[in-house]
Short mmCIF file of C-alpha atoms in Angstrom, two decimals:
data_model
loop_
_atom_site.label_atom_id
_atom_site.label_comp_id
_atom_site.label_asym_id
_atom_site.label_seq_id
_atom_site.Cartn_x
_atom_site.Cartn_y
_atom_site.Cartn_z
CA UNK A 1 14.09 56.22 161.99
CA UNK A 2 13.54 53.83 164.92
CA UNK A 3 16.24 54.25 167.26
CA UNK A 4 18.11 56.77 165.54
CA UNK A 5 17.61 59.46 168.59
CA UNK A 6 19.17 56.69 170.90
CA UNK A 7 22.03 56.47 169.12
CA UNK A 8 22.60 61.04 168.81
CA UNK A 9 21.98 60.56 172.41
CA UNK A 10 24.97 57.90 173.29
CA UNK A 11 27.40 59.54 171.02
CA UNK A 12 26.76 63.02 172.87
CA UNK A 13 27.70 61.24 176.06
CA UNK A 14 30.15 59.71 174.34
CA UNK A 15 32.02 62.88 173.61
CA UNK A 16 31.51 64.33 176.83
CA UNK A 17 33.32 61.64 178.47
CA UNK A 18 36.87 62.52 180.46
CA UNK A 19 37.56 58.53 180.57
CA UNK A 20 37.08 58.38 176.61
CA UNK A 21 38.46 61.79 175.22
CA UNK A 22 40.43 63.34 178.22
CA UNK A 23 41.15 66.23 176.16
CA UNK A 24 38.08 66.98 174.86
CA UNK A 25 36.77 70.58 175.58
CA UNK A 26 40.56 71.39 176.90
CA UNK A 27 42.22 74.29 175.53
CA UNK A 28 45.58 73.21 173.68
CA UNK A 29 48.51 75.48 173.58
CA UNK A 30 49.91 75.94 170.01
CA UNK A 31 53.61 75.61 171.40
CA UNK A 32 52.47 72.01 172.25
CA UNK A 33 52.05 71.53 168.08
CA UNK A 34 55.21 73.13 168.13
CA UNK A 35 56.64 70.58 170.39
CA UNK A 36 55.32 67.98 168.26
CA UNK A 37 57.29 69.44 164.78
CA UNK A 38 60.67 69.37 166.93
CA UNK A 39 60.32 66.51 167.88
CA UNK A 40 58.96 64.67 164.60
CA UNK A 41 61.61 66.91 162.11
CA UNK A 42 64.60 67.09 163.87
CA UNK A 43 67.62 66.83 161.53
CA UNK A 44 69.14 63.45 163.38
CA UNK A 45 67.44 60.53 162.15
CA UNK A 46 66.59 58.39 165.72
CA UNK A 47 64.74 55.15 166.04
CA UNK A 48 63.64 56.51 169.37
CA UNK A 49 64.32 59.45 171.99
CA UNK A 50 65.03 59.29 175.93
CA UNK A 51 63.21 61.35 178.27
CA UNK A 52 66.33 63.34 178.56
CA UNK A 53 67.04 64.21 174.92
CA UNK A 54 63.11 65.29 174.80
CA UNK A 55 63.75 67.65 177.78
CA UNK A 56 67.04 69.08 176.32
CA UNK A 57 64.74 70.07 172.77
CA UNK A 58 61.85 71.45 174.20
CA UNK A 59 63.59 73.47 177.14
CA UNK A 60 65.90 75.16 174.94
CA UNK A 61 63.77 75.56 171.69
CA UNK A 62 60.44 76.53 173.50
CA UNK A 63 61.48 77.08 177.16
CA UNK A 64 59.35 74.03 178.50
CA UNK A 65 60.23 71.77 181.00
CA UNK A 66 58.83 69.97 184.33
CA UNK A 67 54.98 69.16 184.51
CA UNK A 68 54.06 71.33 181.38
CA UNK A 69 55.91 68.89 179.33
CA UNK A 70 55.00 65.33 180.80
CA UNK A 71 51.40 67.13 179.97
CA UNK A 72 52.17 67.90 176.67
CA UNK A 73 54.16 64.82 175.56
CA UNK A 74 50.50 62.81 177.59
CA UNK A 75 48.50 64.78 174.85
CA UNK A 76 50.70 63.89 171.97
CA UNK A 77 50.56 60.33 172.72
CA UNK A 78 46.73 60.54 173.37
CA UNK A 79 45.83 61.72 170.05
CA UNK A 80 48.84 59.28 168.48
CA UNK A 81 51.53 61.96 167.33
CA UNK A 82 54.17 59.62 169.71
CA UNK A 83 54.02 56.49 171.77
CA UNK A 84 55.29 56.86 175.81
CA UNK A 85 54.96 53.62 177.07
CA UNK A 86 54.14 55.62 180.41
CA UNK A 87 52.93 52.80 182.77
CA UNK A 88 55.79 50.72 182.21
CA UNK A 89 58.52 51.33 184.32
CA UNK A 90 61.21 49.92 182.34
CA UNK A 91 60.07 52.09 179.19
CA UNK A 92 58.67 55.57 180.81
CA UNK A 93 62.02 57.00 179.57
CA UNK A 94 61.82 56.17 176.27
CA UNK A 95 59.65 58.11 173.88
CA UNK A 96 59.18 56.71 170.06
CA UNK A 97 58.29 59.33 167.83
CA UNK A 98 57.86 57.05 165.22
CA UNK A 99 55.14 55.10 166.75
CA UNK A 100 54.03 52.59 163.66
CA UNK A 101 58.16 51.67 164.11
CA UNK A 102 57.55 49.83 167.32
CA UNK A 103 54.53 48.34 165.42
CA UNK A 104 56.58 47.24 162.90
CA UNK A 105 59.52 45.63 165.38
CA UNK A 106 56.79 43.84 167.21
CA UNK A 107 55.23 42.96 164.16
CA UNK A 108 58.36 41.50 163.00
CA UNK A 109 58.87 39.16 165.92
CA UNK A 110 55.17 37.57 166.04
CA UNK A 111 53.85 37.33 162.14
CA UNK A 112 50.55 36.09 161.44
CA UNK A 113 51.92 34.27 158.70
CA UNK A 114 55.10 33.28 160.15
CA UNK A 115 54.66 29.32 158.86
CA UNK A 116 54.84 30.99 155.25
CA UNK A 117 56.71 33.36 156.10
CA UNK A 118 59.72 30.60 157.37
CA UNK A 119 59.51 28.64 153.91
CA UNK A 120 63.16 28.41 152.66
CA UNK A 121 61.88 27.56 149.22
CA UNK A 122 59.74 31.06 148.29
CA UNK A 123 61.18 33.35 150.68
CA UNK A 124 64.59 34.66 149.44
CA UNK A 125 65.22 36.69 152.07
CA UNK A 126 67.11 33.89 154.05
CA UNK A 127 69.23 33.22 151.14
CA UNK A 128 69.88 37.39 150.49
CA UNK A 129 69.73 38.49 153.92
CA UNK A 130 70.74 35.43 156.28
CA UNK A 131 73.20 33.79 154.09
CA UNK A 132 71.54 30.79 154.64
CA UNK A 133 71.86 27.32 152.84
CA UNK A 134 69.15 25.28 153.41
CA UNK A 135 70.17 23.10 155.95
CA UNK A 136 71.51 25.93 158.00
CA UNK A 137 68.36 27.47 157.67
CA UNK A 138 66.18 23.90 158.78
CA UNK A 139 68.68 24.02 162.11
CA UNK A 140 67.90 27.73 163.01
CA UNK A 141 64.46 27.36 162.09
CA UNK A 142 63.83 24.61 164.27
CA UNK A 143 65.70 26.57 167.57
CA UNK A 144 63.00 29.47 166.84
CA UNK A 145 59.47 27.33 166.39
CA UNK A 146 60.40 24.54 168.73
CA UNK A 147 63.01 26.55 171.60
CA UNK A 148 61.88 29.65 170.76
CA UNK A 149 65.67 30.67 170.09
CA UNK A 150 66.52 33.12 167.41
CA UNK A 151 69.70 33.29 165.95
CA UNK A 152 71.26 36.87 165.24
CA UNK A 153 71.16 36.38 161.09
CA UNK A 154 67.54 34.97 161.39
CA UNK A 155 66.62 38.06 163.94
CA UNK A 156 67.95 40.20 161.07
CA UNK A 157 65.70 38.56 158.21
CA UNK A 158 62.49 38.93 160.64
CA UNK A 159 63.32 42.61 160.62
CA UNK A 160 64.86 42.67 156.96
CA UNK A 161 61.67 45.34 155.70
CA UNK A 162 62.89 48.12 158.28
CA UNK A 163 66.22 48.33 156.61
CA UNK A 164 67.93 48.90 160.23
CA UNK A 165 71.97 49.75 160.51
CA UNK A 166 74.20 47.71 162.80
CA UNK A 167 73.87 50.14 165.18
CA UNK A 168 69.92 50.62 165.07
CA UNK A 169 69.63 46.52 164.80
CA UNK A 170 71.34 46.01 167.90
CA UNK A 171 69.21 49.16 170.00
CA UNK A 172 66.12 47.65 169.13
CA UNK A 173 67.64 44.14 170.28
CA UNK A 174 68.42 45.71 173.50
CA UNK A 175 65.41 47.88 174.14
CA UNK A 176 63.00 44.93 173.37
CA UNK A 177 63.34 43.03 176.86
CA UNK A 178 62.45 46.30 178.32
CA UNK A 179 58.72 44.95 177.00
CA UNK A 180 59.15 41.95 178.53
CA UNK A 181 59.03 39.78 174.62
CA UNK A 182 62.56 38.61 174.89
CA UNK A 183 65.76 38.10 176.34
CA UNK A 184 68.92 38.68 174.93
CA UNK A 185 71.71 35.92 175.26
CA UNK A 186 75.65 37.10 176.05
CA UNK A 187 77.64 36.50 172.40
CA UNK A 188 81.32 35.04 172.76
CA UNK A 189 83.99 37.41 172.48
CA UNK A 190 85.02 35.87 169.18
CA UNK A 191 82.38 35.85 166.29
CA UNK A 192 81.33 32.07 165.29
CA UNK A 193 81.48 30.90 161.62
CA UNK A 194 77.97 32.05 159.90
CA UNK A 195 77.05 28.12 160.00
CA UNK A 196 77.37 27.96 163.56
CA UNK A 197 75.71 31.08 164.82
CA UNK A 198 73.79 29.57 168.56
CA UNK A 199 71.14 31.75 169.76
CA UNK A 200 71.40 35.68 169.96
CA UNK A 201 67.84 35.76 171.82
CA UNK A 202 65.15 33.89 173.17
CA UNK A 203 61.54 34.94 172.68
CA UNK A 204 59.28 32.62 175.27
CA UNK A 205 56.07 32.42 173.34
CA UNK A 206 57.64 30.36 170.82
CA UNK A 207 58.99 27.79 173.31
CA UNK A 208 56.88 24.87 172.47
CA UNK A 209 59.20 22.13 174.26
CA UNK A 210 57.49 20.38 177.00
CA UNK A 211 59.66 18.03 178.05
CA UNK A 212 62.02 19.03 180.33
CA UNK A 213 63.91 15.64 180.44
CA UNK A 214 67.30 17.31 181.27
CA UNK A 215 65.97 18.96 184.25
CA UNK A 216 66.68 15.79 186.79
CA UNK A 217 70.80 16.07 185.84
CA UNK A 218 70.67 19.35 187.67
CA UNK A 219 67.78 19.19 189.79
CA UNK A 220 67.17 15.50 191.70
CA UNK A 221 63.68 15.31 193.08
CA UNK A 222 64.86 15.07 196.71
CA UNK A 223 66.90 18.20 198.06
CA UNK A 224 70.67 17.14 198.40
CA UNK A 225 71.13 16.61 202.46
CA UNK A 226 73.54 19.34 202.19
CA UNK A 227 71.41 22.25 200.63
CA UNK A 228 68.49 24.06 202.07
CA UNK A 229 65.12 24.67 199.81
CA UNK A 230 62.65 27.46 200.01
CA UNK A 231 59.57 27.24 197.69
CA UNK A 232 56.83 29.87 197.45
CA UNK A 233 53.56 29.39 195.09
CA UNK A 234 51.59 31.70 193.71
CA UNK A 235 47.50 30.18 193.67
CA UNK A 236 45.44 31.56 191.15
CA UNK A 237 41.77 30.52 191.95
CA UNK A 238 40.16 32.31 189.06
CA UNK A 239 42.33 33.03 186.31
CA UNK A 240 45.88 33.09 185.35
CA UNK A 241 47.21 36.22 183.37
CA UNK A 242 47.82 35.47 179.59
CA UNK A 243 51.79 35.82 179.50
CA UNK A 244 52.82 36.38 183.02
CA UNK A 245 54.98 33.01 182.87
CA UNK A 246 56.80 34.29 179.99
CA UNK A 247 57.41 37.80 180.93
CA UNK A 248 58.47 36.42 184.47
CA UNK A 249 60.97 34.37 181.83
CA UNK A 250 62.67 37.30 180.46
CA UNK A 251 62.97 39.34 183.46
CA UNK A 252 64.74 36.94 185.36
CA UNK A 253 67.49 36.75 182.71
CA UNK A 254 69.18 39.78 184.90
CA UNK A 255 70.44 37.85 187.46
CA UNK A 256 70.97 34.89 186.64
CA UNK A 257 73.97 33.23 185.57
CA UNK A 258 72.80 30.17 183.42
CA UNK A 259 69.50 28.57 182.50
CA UNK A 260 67.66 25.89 180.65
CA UNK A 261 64.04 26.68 179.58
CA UNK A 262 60.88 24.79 178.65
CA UNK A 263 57.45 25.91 178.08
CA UNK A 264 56.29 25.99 181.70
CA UNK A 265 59.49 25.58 183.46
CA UNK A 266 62.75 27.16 184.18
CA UNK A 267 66.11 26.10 185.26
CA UNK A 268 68.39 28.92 186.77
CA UNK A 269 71.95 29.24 188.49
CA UNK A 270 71.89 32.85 190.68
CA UNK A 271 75.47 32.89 191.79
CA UNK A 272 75.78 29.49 194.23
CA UNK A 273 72.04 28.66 194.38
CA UNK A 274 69.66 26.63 191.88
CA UNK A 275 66.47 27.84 191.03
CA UNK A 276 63.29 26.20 189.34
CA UNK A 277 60.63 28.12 188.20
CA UNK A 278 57.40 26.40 187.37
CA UNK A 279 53.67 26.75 185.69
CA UNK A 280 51.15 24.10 186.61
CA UNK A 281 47.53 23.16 186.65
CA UNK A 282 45.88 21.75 190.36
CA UNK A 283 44.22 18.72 188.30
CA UNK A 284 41.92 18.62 192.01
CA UNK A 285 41.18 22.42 192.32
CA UNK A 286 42.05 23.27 188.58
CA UNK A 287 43.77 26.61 189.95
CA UNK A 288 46.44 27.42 188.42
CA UNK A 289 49.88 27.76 190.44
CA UNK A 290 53.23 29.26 189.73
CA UNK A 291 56.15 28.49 191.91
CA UNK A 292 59.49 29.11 192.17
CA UNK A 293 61.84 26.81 194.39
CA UNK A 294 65.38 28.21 195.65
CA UNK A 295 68.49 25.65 196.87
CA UNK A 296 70.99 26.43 198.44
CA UNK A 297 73.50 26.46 201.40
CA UNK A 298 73.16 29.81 202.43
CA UNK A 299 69.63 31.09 203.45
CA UNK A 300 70.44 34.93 203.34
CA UNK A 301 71.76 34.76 199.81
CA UNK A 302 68.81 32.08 198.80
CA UNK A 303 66.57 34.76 200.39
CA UNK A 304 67.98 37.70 198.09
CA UNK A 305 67.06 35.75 195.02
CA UNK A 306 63.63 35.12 195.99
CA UNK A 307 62.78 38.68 197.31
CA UNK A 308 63.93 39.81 193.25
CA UNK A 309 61.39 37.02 192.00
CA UNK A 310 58.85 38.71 194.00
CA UNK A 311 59.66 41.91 193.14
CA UNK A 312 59.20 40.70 189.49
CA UNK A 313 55.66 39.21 190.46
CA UNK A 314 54.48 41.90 192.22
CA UNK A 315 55.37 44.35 189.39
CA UNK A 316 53.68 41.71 186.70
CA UNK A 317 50.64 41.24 189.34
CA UNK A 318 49.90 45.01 188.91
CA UNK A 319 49.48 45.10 185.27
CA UNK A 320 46.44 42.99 186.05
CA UNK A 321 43.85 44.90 188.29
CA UNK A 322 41.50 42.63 190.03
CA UNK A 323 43.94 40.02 190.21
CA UNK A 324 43.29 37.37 192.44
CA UNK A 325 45.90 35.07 194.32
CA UNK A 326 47.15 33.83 196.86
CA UNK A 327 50.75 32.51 198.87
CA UNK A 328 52.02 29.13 200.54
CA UNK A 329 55.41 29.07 201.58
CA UNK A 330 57.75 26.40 203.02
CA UNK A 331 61.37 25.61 203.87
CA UNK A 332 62.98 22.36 203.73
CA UNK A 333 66.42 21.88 205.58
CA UNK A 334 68.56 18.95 204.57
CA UNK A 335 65.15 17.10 203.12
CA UNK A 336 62.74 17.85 206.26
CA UNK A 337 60.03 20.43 205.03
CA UNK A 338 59.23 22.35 207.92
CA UNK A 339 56.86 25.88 208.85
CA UNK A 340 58.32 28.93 207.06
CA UNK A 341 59.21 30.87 210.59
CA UNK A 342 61.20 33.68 209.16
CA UNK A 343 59.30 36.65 207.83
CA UNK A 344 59.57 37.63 203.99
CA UNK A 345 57.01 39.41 202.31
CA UNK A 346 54.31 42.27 203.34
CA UNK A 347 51.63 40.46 201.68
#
């Protein structure tokens, strides 16, 4: 058959590959197999396992430890036994042993179907699960598909099919900004009436408001004559990464003290300074640019918030090879925009 030797030919290469099948042609150990029944069949039922509980089976079932066992719990997650989010920082201690459960909690969270899945009328699971009457249910409905804000009973009908515990329900609502899909929102101390539960997180994709009309209470175009600005954008001649903006959303939620978000903007209080972060289209260059504008009295404490910003976009810059941008800075002192003298990044 034409073409047929072609083909034998690729998927020899194929196999022979390092990049495609890094452990093909390797000898395994058999205690690694054995690693992989503790860890799957241990008697206490766990959504997930830290680096350190892994180390503390393995080391005193099997006597392994150090490099042998990053190796081995690689080779696991290669051939999909596990899932070690390995590259990302925030997760490289954290190894699910269940992998399809992550699948599941993610799966929860962005549906397919999730216009017939949020149908009051033949879904019963807001009625059995969320307690919801139907106007209740309209109001949180509306905070998740137009603010992207998710109340805690409508959180727990998304992930009503993984039959979670308290305890499990709020892990998994902790561990999931960790993958940059959400932030969780502080609760008040005393537990609201069912009908007034406000948001328990905030997942960015779903922010479809556009309008961010209550930005100029807070934020007056021209900088107050008795605050300082600093403004940095980020150029992107060529393309723009696919959920940067967002994920740059969630991370910020550690420092800062109170916000107001939009689609492609964000309002922020970081102790006594304002910050606005923005995503916009050049309509003249048609690059895109994200920037992020500090105010404030002090410059040393406006300059701390802005370094942590950075931090963030370097870190999100990485996960992007090839990645092509670049900086303008500038500093505006009671109104007059003036050269950025003072040296802050290694760029």
């Amino acid at each position: 058959m034409m073409g047929l030797q072609d083909l034998v030919t690729d998927m020899e290469l194929m196999a022979v590959n390092a990049d495609l099948f890094p452990h093909n042609q390797r000898f395994i150990p058999s205690t690694w197999f054995k690693i992989k029944s503790l860890i799957k069949h241990q008697k206490e039922d766990k959504l997930f396992y830290t680096w350190e509980e892994i180390s503390a089976i393995t080391e005193s079932n099997l006597q392994i430890r150090g490099k042998e066992l990053h190796q081995c719990v690689n080779f696991l997650c290669d051939i999909g036994e596990i899932l070690w989010l390995r590259n990302l920082p925030e997760m490289k201690h954290v190894v699910f042993h269940k992998p399809r459960l992550l699948v599941d909690i993610l799966q929860g969270l962005f549906r397919h179907n999730i216009k017939q899945f949020l149908n009051y009328e033949t879904n019963k699971v807001f009625v059995s699960k969320g307690k919801f009457d139907e106007v209740t249910f309209t109001k949180h409905k509306d905070m998740m598909i137009r603010y992207g804000q998710v109340s805690r009973p409508m959180l727990q009908c998304l992930w009503f099919f993984l039959h979670l515990g308290y305890n499990e329900f709020h892990t998994m609502a902790q561990l999931m900004p960790k993958l940059d899909v959400l932030y969780t929102i502080p609760q008040p101390d005393i537990p609201e009436k069912r009908t007034e539960f406000g948001p328990f997180v905030t997942i960015p994709t779903y922010n479809l408001d556009n309008n961010p009309i209550e930005l100029e209470q807070y934020w007056p175009e021209r900088t107050p004559l008795t605050h300082k600005e600093i403004k940095i954008e980020y150029t992107f001649p060529i393309t723009f990464p696919e959920g940067m903006f967002e994920r740059l959303q969630v991370r910020i939620q550690d420092f800062v003290d109170e916000r107001l978000d939009w689609r492609d903007t964000t309002y922020c209080v970081c102790n006594e300074n304002q910050m606005v972060l923005h995503r916009a289209l050049d309509v003249t260059s048609y690059d895109a640019v994200l920037s992020c504008t500090i105010r404030g009295q002090e410059v040393n404490e406006m300059m701390k918030v802005l370094h942590k910003v950075h931090a963030i976009f370097a870190s999100l810059a990485s996960l992007s090879p090839g990645l092509i941008w670049y900086v303008n800075k500038t500093f505006s002192n009671c109104g007059k925009k003036t050269v950025m003298q003072m040296p802050i990044f290694n760029i």
